[in-house]
Amino acid sequence: MRLSPENSSALERLTMKLFYNDDYVAAEYAYDTTRKAKHIRQSLSDDPVDNLEIWDPLHFVERSLEVIAKIHDEPYVDSIKTGIPKTLAESQGFDWDKGIWTSAVAHSAGLIAATTYALQDKERAGSLSSGLHHARRSSGKGNCTVNGLAVAAHQAITMGAPRVLILDFDAHAGGGTWDIISHHLPSVVQLDVTCANFDTYQPEGESRLIYSTPQSYREDINHALHHATLLDPFDIVIYNAGMDPLNSGVSLSDITWREHTVSDFIGDTPAIFALAGGYTWGNKTMDEVVSWHRITIDLWASLETR
C-alpha cells in the first residue's frame, strides 16, 4: 500500500515514520485518551523533531476494518458502529457517538501502517494511538475501545512474523490484550509491568505480568527485559509506551531511563510504539502529558540517524 506523508518536502531530511490524522480525535467524548494525539501533533508542528515524518494512515483503513473484525466479536463491533446496545457500545466508559468508531478504526490503521513499514524496511515506526490494551474480544474496558496492540500483532503475523513481542509498560495491566492473544494469537508473547491492580490476568507460557512500585520500578523493568533476552529472538516488538506510571508516583527520571533502556533492548529489531496512558490527573497539564510522550518520540527519531 502506498503511504502519504503530510509534508512531502521534508522527505530527504526526515526518516522515522509517525502515523496520525484528525480521525484519531473524531470522538465527541472529550477525555485525555480521545484528545491528546492532536495536542502531540500540534507540538510536533510547533517544535519539530529532526528525522521524523508525520504520515497519514488513510490507506490502511480498509485493512484496519478487516483486522478489527477478526480479533473482536461481531456483536461488539456492531455496537461500536451503531451505538446499540448502548451498554455494550459504551463499555469502555465513553458516551457513544459515531466518532467513537471512526477514531478506533483510525488508531488501529495507524498501528497497522507502522507495523507494515517496520517489517518491510526493518526499521522503527510509531503511531499517536492510545486507548488500546484494556479492550477485549467482546467488549471495551477502561477507556479502550479497540485493541490496537492485538491489531498490530495480527498484522505482523499475517506478514510472516511469527515471533511477536508486546511490551506493555503502561501503569495498568493489559488484560484485554491477553484476552485476545491467548485465544486468537497464542504465539504472541506479552510482557507487562503494571503499577496498578487493574485489568490483571494470569499469563501462561513465555508471557509475564510483573507488579511494580515506584521504589522497585527500574528493577522490575529490567526483570521483564532480561526475561525477554532468554527467549528466542523476536521478529518485531510492539511497545505500549505508557506514561501514566508518572501519575502513579514513578519519577520522570525513571521514565526517561526506561525509554532509553527499552530502546537499547530493541536494538536493530523492527519495532513500533503506541502512546498508551498518560493523563492530566493530579493537577497535571496537557502540556506536561505531551512532553512525557515526546520522550519516546524524540528518542526513537534520533536513533534513525544511525
PDB file of C-alpha atoms in Angstrom:
ATOM      1  CA  MET A   1       0.000   0.000   0.000  1.00  0.00           C
ATOM      2  CA  ARG A   2       1.226   3.498  -0.761  1.00  0.00           C
ATOM      3  CA  LEU A   3       1.502   5.873   2.167  1.00  0.00           C
ATOM      4  CA  SER A   4       1.175   9.647   2.090  1.00  0.00           C
ATOM      5  CA  PRO A   5       3.330  11.984   4.203  1.00  0.00           C
ATOM      6  CA  GLU A   6       1.777  15.217   5.479  1.00  0.00           C
ATOM      7  CA  ASN A   7       4.880  17.132   4.411  1.00  0.00           C
ATOM      8  CA  SER A   8       6.479  15.574   1.366  1.00  0.00           C
ATOM      9  CA  SER A   9       9.015  18.415   1.089  1.00  0.00           C
ATOM     10  CA  ALA A  10      10.737  17.090   4.222  1.00  0.00           C
ATOM     11  CA  LEU A  11      11.295  13.570   2.907  1.00  0.00           C
ATOM     12  CA  GLU A  12      15.018  13.911   2.224  1.00  0.00           C
ATOM     13  CA  ARG A  13      15.703  15.183   5.752  1.00  0.00           C
ATOM     14  CA  LEU A  14      13.351  13.033   7.818  1.00  0.00           C
ATOM     15  CA  THR A  15      13.339   9.280   8.261  1.00  0.00           C
ATOM     16  CA  MET A  16      11.236   7.776  11.074  1.00  0.00           C
ATOM     17  CA  LYS A  17       7.534   7.490  10.277  1.00  0.00           C
ATOM     18  CA  LEU A  18       4.930   8.522  12.851  1.00  0.00           C
ATOM     19  CA  PHE A  19       1.267   7.990  11.971  1.00  0.00           C
ATOM     20  CA  TYR A  20      -1.629  10.344  12.696  1.00  0.00           C
ATOM     21  CA  ASN A  21      -4.637  12.056  11.190  1.00  0.00           C
ATOM     22  CA  ASP A  22      -7.508  14.018  12.689  1.00  0.00           C
ATOM     23  CA  ASP A  23      -9.768  10.956  12.718  1.00  0.00           C
ATOM     24  CA  TYR A  24      -7.783   9.942  15.813  1.00  0.00           C
ATOM     25  CA  VAL A  25      -9.742  12.627  17.692  1.00  0.00           C
ATOM     26  CA  ALA A  26     -13.100  12.167  15.937  1.00  0.00           C
ATOM     27  CA  ALA A  27     -14.965  11.122  19.088  1.00  0.00           C
ATOM     28  CA  GLU A  28     -17.137  13.816  20.627  1.00  0.00           C
ATOM     29  CA  TYR A  29     -16.388  12.464  24.092  1.00  0.00           C
ATOM     30  CA  ALA A  30     -13.631  14.669  25.489  1.00  0.00           C
ATOM     31  CA  TYR A  31     -11.029  12.874  27.580  1.00  0.00           C
ATOM     32  CA  ASP A  32      -7.231  12.689  27.606  1.00  0.00           C
ATOM     33  CA  THR A  33      -7.309   9.444  25.592  1.00  0.00           C
ATOM     34  CA  THR A  34      -9.539  10.958  22.903  1.00  0.00           C
ATOM     35  CA  ARG A  35      -7.726  14.290  22.627  1.00  0.00           C
ATOM     36  CA  LYS A  36      -4.013  14.080  23.411  1.00  0.00           C
ATOM     37  CA  ALA A  37      -2.920  12.801  19.985  1.00  0.00           C
ATOM     38  CA  LYS A  38      -3.877  16.118  18.411  1.00  0.00           C
ATOM     39  CA  HIS A  39      -2.026  18.067  21.099  1.00  0.00           C
ATOM     40  CA  ILE A  40       1.079  15.993  20.446  1.00  0.00           C
ATOM     41  CA  ARG A  41       0.718  16.505  16.702  1.00  0.00           C
ATOM     42  CA  GLN A  42       0.484  20.268  17.271  1.00  0.00           C
ATOM     43  CA  SER A  43       3.551  20.157  19.486  1.00  0.00           C
ATOM     44  CA  LEU A  44       5.471  18.430  16.704  1.00  0.00           C
ATOM     45  CA  SER A  45       4.461  21.254  14.350  1.00  0.00           C
ATOM     46  CA  ASP A  46       5.479  23.949  16.834  1.00  0.00           C
ATOM     47  CA  ASP A  47       8.728  22.208  17.802  1.00  0.00           C
ATOM     48  CA  PRO A  48       9.677  19.777  15.004  1.00  0.00           C
ATOM     49  CA  VAL A  49      11.870  16.741  15.533  1.00  0.00           C
ATOM     50  CA  ASP A  50      14.698  16.030  13.134  1.00  0.00           C
ATOM     51  CA  ASN A  51      14.470  12.708  11.291  1.00  0.00           C
ATOM     52  CA  LEU A  52      10.705  12.427  11.747  1.00  0.00           C
ATOM     53  CA  GLU A  53       7.939  12.172   9.144  1.00  0.00           C
ATOM     54  CA  ILE A  54       4.266  12.517  10.034  1.00  0.00           C
ATOM     55  CA  TRP A  55       2.262  10.171   7.813  1.00  0.00           C
ATOM     56  CA  ASP A  56      -1.465   9.762   7.290  1.00  0.00           C
ATOM     57  CA  PRO A  57      -2.572   6.098   7.645  1.00  0.00           C
ATOM     58  CA  LEU A  58      -5.658   6.638   5.476  1.00  0.00           C
ATOM     59  CA  HIS A  59      -4.664   3.900   3.025  1.00  0.00           C
ATOM     60  CA  PHE A  60      -4.748   1.334   5.835  1.00  0.00           C
ATOM     61  CA  VAL A  61      -8.332   1.959   6.934  1.00  0.00           C
ATOM     62  CA  GLU A  62      -9.731  -0.956   4.915  1.00  0.00           C
ATOM     63  CA  ARG A  63      -7.126  -3.275   6.391  1.00  0.00           C
ATOM     64  CA  SER A  64      -7.971  -1.916   9.840  1.00  0.00           C
ATOM     65  CA  LEU A  65     -11.631  -2.857   9.341  1.00  0.00           C
ATOM     66  CA  GLU A  66     -10.632  -6.379   8.323  1.00  0.00           C
ATOM     67  CA  VAL A  67      -8.385  -6.976  11.310  1.00  0.00           C
ATOM     68  CA  ILE A  68     -10.786  -5.475  13.853  1.00  0.00           C
ATOM     69  CA  ALA A  69     -13.428  -7.912  12.596  1.00  0.00           C
ATOM     70  CA  LYS A  70     -11.020 -10.804  13.149  1.00  0.00           C
ATOM     71  CA  ILE A  71      -9.958 -10.007  16.717  1.00  0.00           C
ATOM     72  CA  HIS A  72     -13.240  -8.644  18.114  1.00  0.00           C
ATOM     73  CA  ASP A  73     -16.621 -10.377  18.261  1.00  0.00           C
ATOM     74  CA  GLU A  74     -19.194  -9.226  15.706  1.00  0.00           C
ATOM     75  CA  PRO A  75     -21.859  -8.100  18.223  1.00  0.00           C
ATOM     76  CA  TYR A  76     -19.339  -5.821  19.917  1.00  0.00           C
ATOM     77  CA  VAL A  77     -18.088  -4.346  16.632  1.00  0.00           C
ATOM     78  CA  ASP A  78     -21.670  -3.703  15.546  1.00  0.00           C
ATOM     79  CA  SER A  79     -22.404  -1.929  18.825  1.00  0.00           C
ATOM     80  CA  ILE A  80     -19.465   0.464  18.370  1.00  0.00           C
ATOM     81  CA  LYS A  81     -20.682   1.285  14.879  1.00  0.00           C
ATOM     82  CA  THR A  82     -24.357   1.793  15.787  1.00  0.00           C
ATOM     83  CA  GLY A  83     -24.484   2.602  19.488  1.00  0.00           C
ATOM     84  CA  ILE A  84     -26.829  -0.350  20.048  1.00  0.00           C
ATOM     85  CA  PRO A  85     -26.978  -1.846  22.587  1.00  0.00           C
ATOM     86  CA  LYS A  86     -25.854   1.208  24.481  1.00  0.00           C
ATOM     87  CA  THR A  87     -24.337  -0.692  27.391  1.00  0.00           C
ATOM     88  CA  LEU A  88     -22.011  -2.581  25.048  1.00  0.00           C
ATOM     89  CA  ALA A  89     -21.225   0.439  22.851  1.00  0.00           C
ATOM     90  CA  GLU A  90     -20.227   2.393  25.968  1.00  0.00           C
ATOM     91  CA  SER A  91     -18.456  -0.457  27.740  1.00  0.00           C
ATOM     92  CA  GLN A  92     -15.121   1.387  27.511  1.00  0.00           C
ATOM     93  CA  GLY A  93     -16.633   4.222  29.589  1.00  0.00           C
ATOM     94  CA  PHE A  94     -17.333   6.832  26.879  1.00  0.00           C
ATOM     95  CA  ASP A  95     -20.686   8.305  25.906  1.00  0.00           C
ATOM     96  CA  TRP A  96     -21.311   6.809  22.480  1.00  0.00           C
ATOM     97  CA  ASP A  97     -21.262   8.825  19.274  1.00  0.00           C
ATOM     98  CA  LYS A  98     -20.403   7.786  15.725  1.00  0.00           C
ATOM     99  CA  GLY A  99     -16.962   9.323  16.063  1.00  0.00           C
ATOM    100  CA  ILE A 100     -16.022   6.600  18.570  1.00  0.00           C
ATOM    101  CA  TRP A 101     -15.912   4.060  15.734  1.00  0.00           C
ATOM    102  CA  THR A 102     -14.146   6.445  13.345  1.00  0.00           C
ATOM    103  CA  SER A 103     -11.496   7.132  15.955  1.00  0.00           C
ATOM    104  CA  ALA A 104     -10.964   3.479  16.887  1.00  0.00           C
ATOM    105  CA  VAL A 105     -10.517   2.498  13.235  1.00  0.00           C
ATOM    106  CA  ALA A 106      -8.030   5.339  12.690  1.00  0.00           C
ATOM    107  CA  HIS A 107      -5.924   4.423  15.735  1.00  0.00           C
ATOM    108  CA  SER A 108      -5.814   0.821  14.517  1.00  0.00           C
ATOM    109  CA  ALA A 109      -4.975   1.891  10.963  1.00  0.00           C
ATOM    110  CA  GLY A 110      -2.017   3.859  12.273  1.00  0.00           C
ATOM    111  CA  LEU A 111      -0.688   0.840  14.126  1.00  0.00           C
ATOM    112  CA  ILE A 112      -1.147  -1.391  11.092  1.00  0.00           C
ATOM    113  CA  ALA A 113       0.684   1.157   8.951  1.00  0.00           C
ATOM    114  CA  ALA A 114       3.520   1.395  11.474  1.00  0.00           C
ATOM    115  CA  THR A 115       3.790  -2.403  11.672  1.00  0.00           C
ATOM    116  CA  THR A 116       3.813  -2.750   7.898  1.00  0.00           C
ATOM    117  CA  TYR A 117       6.547  -0.154   7.468  1.00  0.00           C
ATOM    118  CA  ALA A 118       8.654  -1.510  10.351  1.00  0.00           C
ATOM    119  CA  LEU A 119       8.632  -5.057   8.994  1.00  0.00           C
ATOM    120  CA  GLN A 120       9.097  -4.147   5.336  1.00  0.00           C
ATOM    121  CA  ASP A 121      12.014  -1.788   5.919  1.00  0.00           C
ATOM    122  CA  LYS A 122      13.431  -3.358   9.112  1.00  0.00           C
ATOM    123  CA  GLU A 123      13.109  -0.087  10.986  1.00  0.00           C
ATOM    124  CA  ARG A 124      11.168   1.599  13.790  1.00  0.00           C
ATOM    125  CA  ALA A 125       7.876   3.447  13.468  1.00  0.00           C
ATOM    126  CA  GLY A 126       5.195   4.842  15.736  1.00  0.00           C
ATOM    127  CA  SER A 127       1.578   5.887  15.916  1.00  0.00           C
ATOM    128  CA  LEU A 128      -0.096   8.520  18.090  1.00  0.00           C
ATOM    129  CA  SER A 129      -2.547   5.792  19.110  1.00  0.00           C
ATOM    130  CA  SER A 130      -3.869   5.200  22.607  1.00  0.00           C
ATOM    131  CA  GLY A 131      -6.909   3.656  24.292  1.00  0.00           C
ATOM    132  CA  LEU A 132      -5.903   0.108  23.357  1.00  0.00           C
ATOM    133  CA  HIS A 133      -4.901  -2.596  25.820  1.00  0.00           C
ATOM    134  CA  HIS A 134      -7.997  -2.984  28.006  1.00  0.00           C
ATOM    135  CA  ALA A 135     -10.331  -3.695  25.067  1.00  0.00           C
ATOM    136  CA  ARG A 136     -11.144  -7.409  24.917  1.00  0.00           C
ATOM    137  CA  ARG A 137     -12.740  -9.659  22.331  1.00  0.00           C
ATOM    138  CA  SER A 138     -16.341  -8.945  23.271  1.00  0.00           C
ATOM    139  CA  SER A 139     -16.318  -5.516  24.939  1.00  0.00           C
ATOM    140  CA  GLY A 140     -14.434  -2.368  25.701  1.00  0.00           C
ATOM    141  CA  LYS A 141     -12.975  -1.515  29.073  1.00  0.00           C
ATOM    142  CA  GLY A 142     -11.015   1.197  30.835  1.00  0.00           C
ATOM    143  CA  ASN A 143     -11.210   3.889  28.102  1.00  0.00           C
ATOM    144  CA  CYS A 144     -10.155   1.370  25.437  1.00  0.00           C
ATOM    145  CA  THR A 145     -12.481   0.638  22.513  1.00  0.00           C
ATOM    146  CA  VAL A 146     -10.482  -1.462  20.014  1.00  0.00           C
ATOM    147  CA  ASN A 147      -7.326  -3.312  20.992  1.00  0.00           C
ATOM    148  CA  GLY A 148      -4.763  -1.807  18.663  1.00  0.00           C
ATOM    149  CA  LEU A 149      -1.933  -3.856  20.176  1.00  0.00           C
ATOM    150  CA  ALA A 150      -3.670  -7.067  19.157  1.00  0.00           C
ATOM    151  CA  VAL A 151      -4.455  -5.478  15.789  1.00  0.00           C
ATOM    152  CA  ALA A 152      -0.753  -4.754  15.245  1.00  0.00           C
ATOM    153  CA  ALA A 153       0.235  -8.257  16.369  1.00  0.00           C
ATOM    154  CA  HIS A 154      -2.274  -9.807  13.950  1.00  0.00           C
ATOM    155  CA  GLN A 155      -0.884  -7.695  11.123  1.00  0.00           C
ATOM    156  CA  ALA A 156       2.676  -8.732  11.957  1.00  0.00           C
ATOM    157  CA  ILE A 157       1.786 -12.430  11.968  1.00  0.00           C
ATOM    158  CA  THR A 158      -0.099 -12.038   8.687  1.00  0.00           C
ATOM    159  CA  MET A 159       3.059 -10.530   7.208  1.00  0.00           C
ATOM    160  CA  GLY A 160       5.058 -13.582   8.236  1.00  0.00           C
ATOM    161  CA  ALA A 161       6.472 -12.541  11.606  1.00  0.00           C
ATOM    162  CA  PRO A 162       5.628 -15.472  13.913  1.00  0.00           C
ATOM    163  CA  ARG A 163       7.667 -14.201  16.880  1.00  0.00           C
ATOM    164  CA  VAL A 164       5.930 -11.045  18.146  1.00  0.00           C
ATOM    165  CA  LEU A 165       6.698  -9.392  21.484  1.00  0.00           C
ATOM    166  CA  ILE A 166       4.295  -6.961  23.125  1.00  0.00           C
ATOM    167  CA  LEU A 167       5.992  -4.846  25.791  1.00  0.00           C
ATOM    168  CA  ASP A 168       3.243  -3.212  27.830  1.00  0.00           C
ATOM    169  CA  PHE A 169       4.702  -0.652  30.226  1.00  0.00           C
ATOM    170  CA  ASP A 170       1.502   1.263  30.849  1.00  0.00           C
ATOM    171  CA  ALA A 171       0.693   1.764  34.544  1.00  0.00           C
ATOM    172  CA  HIS A 172      -2.241  -0.640  34.213  1.00  0.00           C
ATOM    173  CA  ALA A 173      -2.194  -4.262  33.145  1.00  0.00           C
ATOM    174  CA  GLY A 174      -3.243  -5.246  29.638  1.00  0.00           C
ATOM    175  CA  GLY A 175      -5.842  -7.875  30.429  1.00  0.00           C
ATOM    176  CA  GLY A 176      -7.737  -7.071  27.260  1.00  0.00           C
ATOM    177  CA  THR A 177      -4.711  -7.817  25.116  1.00  0.00           C
ATOM    178  CA  TRP A 178      -4.220 -11.110  26.942  1.00  0.00           C
ATOM    179  CA  ASP A 179      -7.892 -11.999  26.423  1.00  0.00           C
ATOM    180  CA  ILE A 180      -7.396 -11.671  22.665  1.00  0.00           C
ATOM    181  CA  ILE A 181      -3.921 -13.064  22.101  1.00  0.00           C
ATOM    182  CA  SER A 182      -4.445 -16.084  24.357  1.00  0.00           C
ATOM    183  CA  HIS A 183      -7.393 -17.151  22.178  1.00  0.00           C
ATOM    184  CA  HIS A 184      -6.529 -15.848  18.708  1.00  0.00           C
ATOM    185  CA  LEU A 185      -2.766 -15.157  18.688  1.00  0.00           C
ATOM    186  CA  PRO A 186      -1.184 -17.723  21.024  1.00  0.00           C
ATOM    187  CA  SER A 187       2.304 -17.300  19.534  1.00  0.00           C
ATOM    188  CA  VAL A 188       2.478 -13.668  20.720  1.00  0.00           C
ATOM    189  CA  VAL A 189       4.435 -13.035  23.930  1.00  0.00           C
ATOM    190  CA  GLN A 190       3.165 -10.319  26.282  1.00  0.00           C
ATOM    191  CA  LEU A 191       5.467  -8.827  28.925  1.00  0.00           C
ATOM    192  CA  ASP A 192       3.548  -6.493  31.215  1.00  0.00           C
ATOM    193  CA  VAL A 193       4.833  -4.304  34.060  1.00  0.00           C
ATOM    194  CA  THR A 194       1.930  -2.802  35.998  1.00  0.00           C
ATOM    195  CA  CYS A 195       1.806  -0.246  38.801  1.00  0.00           C
ATOM    196  CA  ALA A 196      -1.916  -0.687  39.493  1.00  0.00           C
ATOM    197  CA  ASN A 197      -4.188  -3.600  40.292  1.00  0.00           C
ATOM    198  CA  PHE A 198      -6.428  -3.047  37.277  1.00  0.00           C
ATOM    199  CA  ASP A 199      -7.185  -5.428  34.395  1.00  0.00           C
ATOM    200  CA  THR A 200      -4.746  -8.027  35.668  1.00  0.00           C
ATOM    201  CA  TYR A 201      -4.640 -11.582  34.322  1.00  0.00           C
ATOM    202  CA  GLN A 202      -2.860 -14.916  34.693  1.00  0.00           C
ATOM    203  CA  PRO A 203      -0.212 -15.191  31.963  1.00  0.00           C
ATOM    204  CA  GLU A 204       0.880 -18.535  30.585  1.00  0.00           C
ATOM    205  CA  GLY A 205       3.874 -19.816  28.644  1.00  0.00           C
ATOM    206  CA  GLU A 206       6.553 -17.216  27.924  1.00  0.00           C
ATOM    207  CA  SER A 207       4.364 -14.236  28.866  1.00  0.00           C
ATOM    208  CA  ARG A 208       4.776 -12.436  32.192  1.00  0.00           C
ATOM    209  CA  LEU A 209       2.848  -9.951  34.349  1.00  0.00           C
ATOM    210  CA  ILE A 210       5.082  -8.133  36.835  1.00  0.00           C
ATOM    211  CA  TYR A 211       3.683  -5.999  39.651  1.00  0.00           C
ATOM    212  CA  SER A 212       5.758  -2.904  40.367  1.00  0.00           C
ATOM    213  CA  THR A 213       6.031   0.087  42.709  1.00  0.00           C
ATOM    214  CA  PRO A 214       7.811   3.428  42.326  1.00  0.00           C
ATOM    215  CA  GLN A 215      10.562   2.047  44.540  1.00  0.00           C
ATOM    216  CA  SER A 216      11.121  -1.147  42.505  1.00  0.00           C
ATOM    217  CA  TYR A 217      10.306   0.239  39.056  1.00  0.00           C
ATOM    218  CA  ARG A 218      13.760   0.083  37.460  1.00  0.00           C
ATOM    219  CA  GLU A 219      14.375  -3.382  38.847  1.00  0.00           C
ATOM    220  CA  ASP A 220      11.029  -4.616  37.507  1.00  0.00           C
ATOM    221  CA  ILE A 221      11.587  -3.171  34.039  1.00  0.00           C
ATOM    222  CA  ASN A 222      14.997  -4.816  33.958  1.00  0.00           C
ATOM    223  CA  HIS A 223      13.427  -8.093  35.090  1.00  0.00           C
ATOM    224  CA  ALA A 224      10.932  -8.026  32.206  1.00  0.00           C
ATOM    225  CA  LEU A 225      13.558  -7.192  29.607  1.00  0.00           C
ATOM    226  CA  HIS A 226      16.013  -9.762  30.953  1.00  0.00           C
ATOM    227  CA  HIS A 227      13.301 -12.412  30.657  1.00  0.00           C
ATOM    228  CA  ALA A 228      12.850 -11.419  27.005  1.00  0.00           C
ATOM    229  CA  THR A 229      16.561 -11.885  26.322  1.00  0.00           C
ATOM    230  CA  LEU A 230      16.279 -15.513  27.467  1.00  0.00           C
ATOM    231  CA  LEU A 231      13.656 -16.273  24.816  1.00  0.00           C
ATOM    232  CA  ASP A 232      14.092 -16.979  21.121  1.00  0.00           C
ATOM    233  CA  PRO A 233      14.565 -13.790  19.071  1.00  0.00           C
ATOM    234  CA  PHE A 234      11.513 -11.791  18.070  1.00  0.00           C
ATOM    235  CA  ASP A 235      10.683 -10.530  14.583  1.00  0.00           C
ATOM    236  CA  ILE A 236       9.060  -7.328  15.865  1.00  0.00           C
ATOM    237  CA  VAL A 237       8.494  -5.519  19.161  1.00  0.00           C
ATOM    238  CA  ILE A 238       5.187  -3.741  19.792  1.00  0.00           C
ATOM    239  CA  TYR A 239       5.793  -1.249  22.594  1.00  0.00           C
ATOM    240  CA  ASN A 240       2.892   0.213  24.575  1.00  0.00           C
ATOM    241  CA  ALA A 241       4.806   3.212  25.882  1.00  0.00           C
ATOM    242  CA  GLY A 242       2.618   4.200  28.815  1.00  0.00           C
ATOM    243  CA  MET A 243       3.480   7.432  30.588  1.00  0.00           C
ATOM    244  CA  ASP A 244       0.886   7.026  33.333  1.00  0.00           C
ATOM    245  CA  PRO A 245       3.374   5.462  35.775  1.00  0.00           C
ATOM    246  CA  LEU A 246       4.116   9.171  36.270  1.00  0.00           C
ATOM    247  CA  ASN A 247       0.520   9.506  37.510  1.00  0.00           C
ATOM    248  CA  SER A 248       1.229   6.617  39.902  1.00  0.00           C
ATOM    249  CA  GLY A 249       4.320   8.003  41.590  1.00  0.00           C
ATOM    250  CA  VAL A 250       7.133   6.828  39.298  1.00  0.00           C
ATOM    251  CA  SER A 251       9.658   9.615  38.769  1.00  0.00           C
ATOM    252  CA  LEU A 252      10.345  11.364  35.476  1.00  0.00           C
ATOM    253  CA  SER A 253      13.990  10.311  35.700  1.00  0.00           C
ATOM    254  CA  ASP A 254      12.910   6.673  35.975  1.00  0.00           C
ATOM    255  CA  ILE A 255      10.625   7.011  32.943  1.00  0.00           C
ATOM    256  CA  THR A 256      13.401   8.662  30.920  1.00  0.00           C
ATOM    257  CA  TRP A 257      15.734   5.844  31.967  1.00  0.00           C
ATOM    258  CA  ARG A 258      13.054   3.323  30.971  1.00  0.00           C
ATOM    259  CA  GLU A 259      12.722   4.736  27.470  1.00  0.00           C
ATOM    260  CA  HIS A 260      16.471   4.561  26.871  1.00  0.00           C
ATOM    261  CA  THR A 261      16.620   1.060  28.354  1.00  0.00           C
ATOM    262  CA  VAL A 262      13.771  -0.204  26.183  1.00  0.00           C
ATOM    263  CA  SER A 263      15.342   1.374  23.121  1.00  0.00           C
ATOM    264  CA  ASP A 264      18.674  -0.306  23.857  1.00  0.00           C
ATOM    265  CA  PHE A 265      16.876  -3.620  24.350  1.00  0.00           C
ATOM    266  CA  ILE A 266      15.112  -3.303  20.978  1.00  0.00           C
ATOM    267  CA  GLY A 267      18.358  -2.581  19.153  1.00  0.00           C
ATOM    268  CA  ASP A 268      18.017  -3.358  15.448  1.00  0.00           C
ATOM    269  CA  THR A 269      14.810  -5.412  15.771  1.00  0.00           C
ATOM    270  CA  PRO A 270      11.890  -3.886  13.853  1.00  0.00           C
ATOM    271  CA  ALA A 271       9.653  -2.124  16.369  1.00  0.00           C
ATOM    272  CA  ILE A 272       6.676   0.164  16.743  1.00  0.00           C
ATOM    273  CA  PHE A 273       5.294   2.185  19.621  1.00  0.00           C
ATOM    274  CA  ALA A 274       1.862   3.365  20.710  1.00  0.00           C
ATOM    275  CA  LEU A 275       1.307   6.189  23.189  1.00  0.00           C
ATOM    276  CA  ALA A 276      -0.678   4.289  25.866  1.00  0.00           C
ATOM    277  CA  GLY A 277      -1.554   6.035  29.155  1.00  0.00           C
ATOM    278  CA  GLY A 278      -0.570   9.498  30.280  1.00  0.00           C
ATOM    279  CA  TYR A 279      -3.159  11.726  31.947  1.00  0.00           C
ATOM    280  CA  THR A 280      -3.880  15.140  33.408  1.00  0.00           C
ATOM    281  CA  TRP A 281      -4.867  13.505  36.707  1.00  0.00           C
ATOM    282  CA  GLY A 282      -3.345  15.014  39.846  1.00  0.00           C
ATOM    283  CA  ASN A 283      -3.137  18.593  38.588  1.00  0.00           C
ATOM    284  CA  LYS A 284      -1.018  17.681  35.579  1.00  0.00           C
ATOM    285  CA  THR A 285      -1.428  19.760  32.438  1.00  0.00           C
ATOM    286  CA  MET A 286      -1.853  18.602  28.861  1.00  0.00           C
ATOM    287  CA  ASP A 287       1.461  20.293  28.083  1.00  0.00           C
ATOM    288  CA  GLU A 288       3.094  18.006  30.651  1.00  0.00           C
ATOM    289  CA  VAL A 289       1.422  14.930  29.168  1.00  0.00           C
ATOM    290  CA  VAL A 290       2.622  15.951  25.705  1.00  0.00           C
ATOM    291  CA  SER A 291       6.168  16.399  26.986  1.00  0.00           C
ATOM    292  CA  TRP A 292       6.095  12.906  28.525  1.00  0.00           C
ATOM    293  CA  HIS A 293       5.104  11.259  25.258  1.00  0.00           C
ATOM    294  CA  ARG A 294       7.676  13.269  23.369  1.00  0.00           C
ATOM    295  CA  ILE A 295      10.407  11.494  25.328  1.00  0.00           C
ATOM    296  CA  THR A 296       9.629   8.366  23.295  1.00  0.00           C
ATOM    297  CA  ILE A 297       9.091  10.167  20.003  1.00  0.00           C
ATOM    298  CA  ASP A 298      12.217  12.315  20.239  1.00  0.00           C
ATOM    299  CA  LEU A 299      14.400   9.379  21.281  1.00  0.00           C
ATOM    300  CA  TRP A 300      13.214   6.983  18.580  1.00  0.00           C
ATOM    301  CA  ALA A 301      13.541   9.636  15.876  1.00  0.00           C
ATOM    302  CA  SER A 302      17.070  10.475  16.982  1.00  0.00           C
ATOM    303  CA  LEU A 303      18.122   6.862  16.607  1.00  0.00           C
ATOM    304  CA  GLU A 304      17.154   6.844  12.941  1.00  0.00           C
ATOM    305  CA  THR A 305      20.301   8.827  12.188  1.00  0.00           C
ATOM    306  CA  ARG A 306      22.458   5.795  12.954  1.00  0.00           C
TER     307      ARG A 306
END
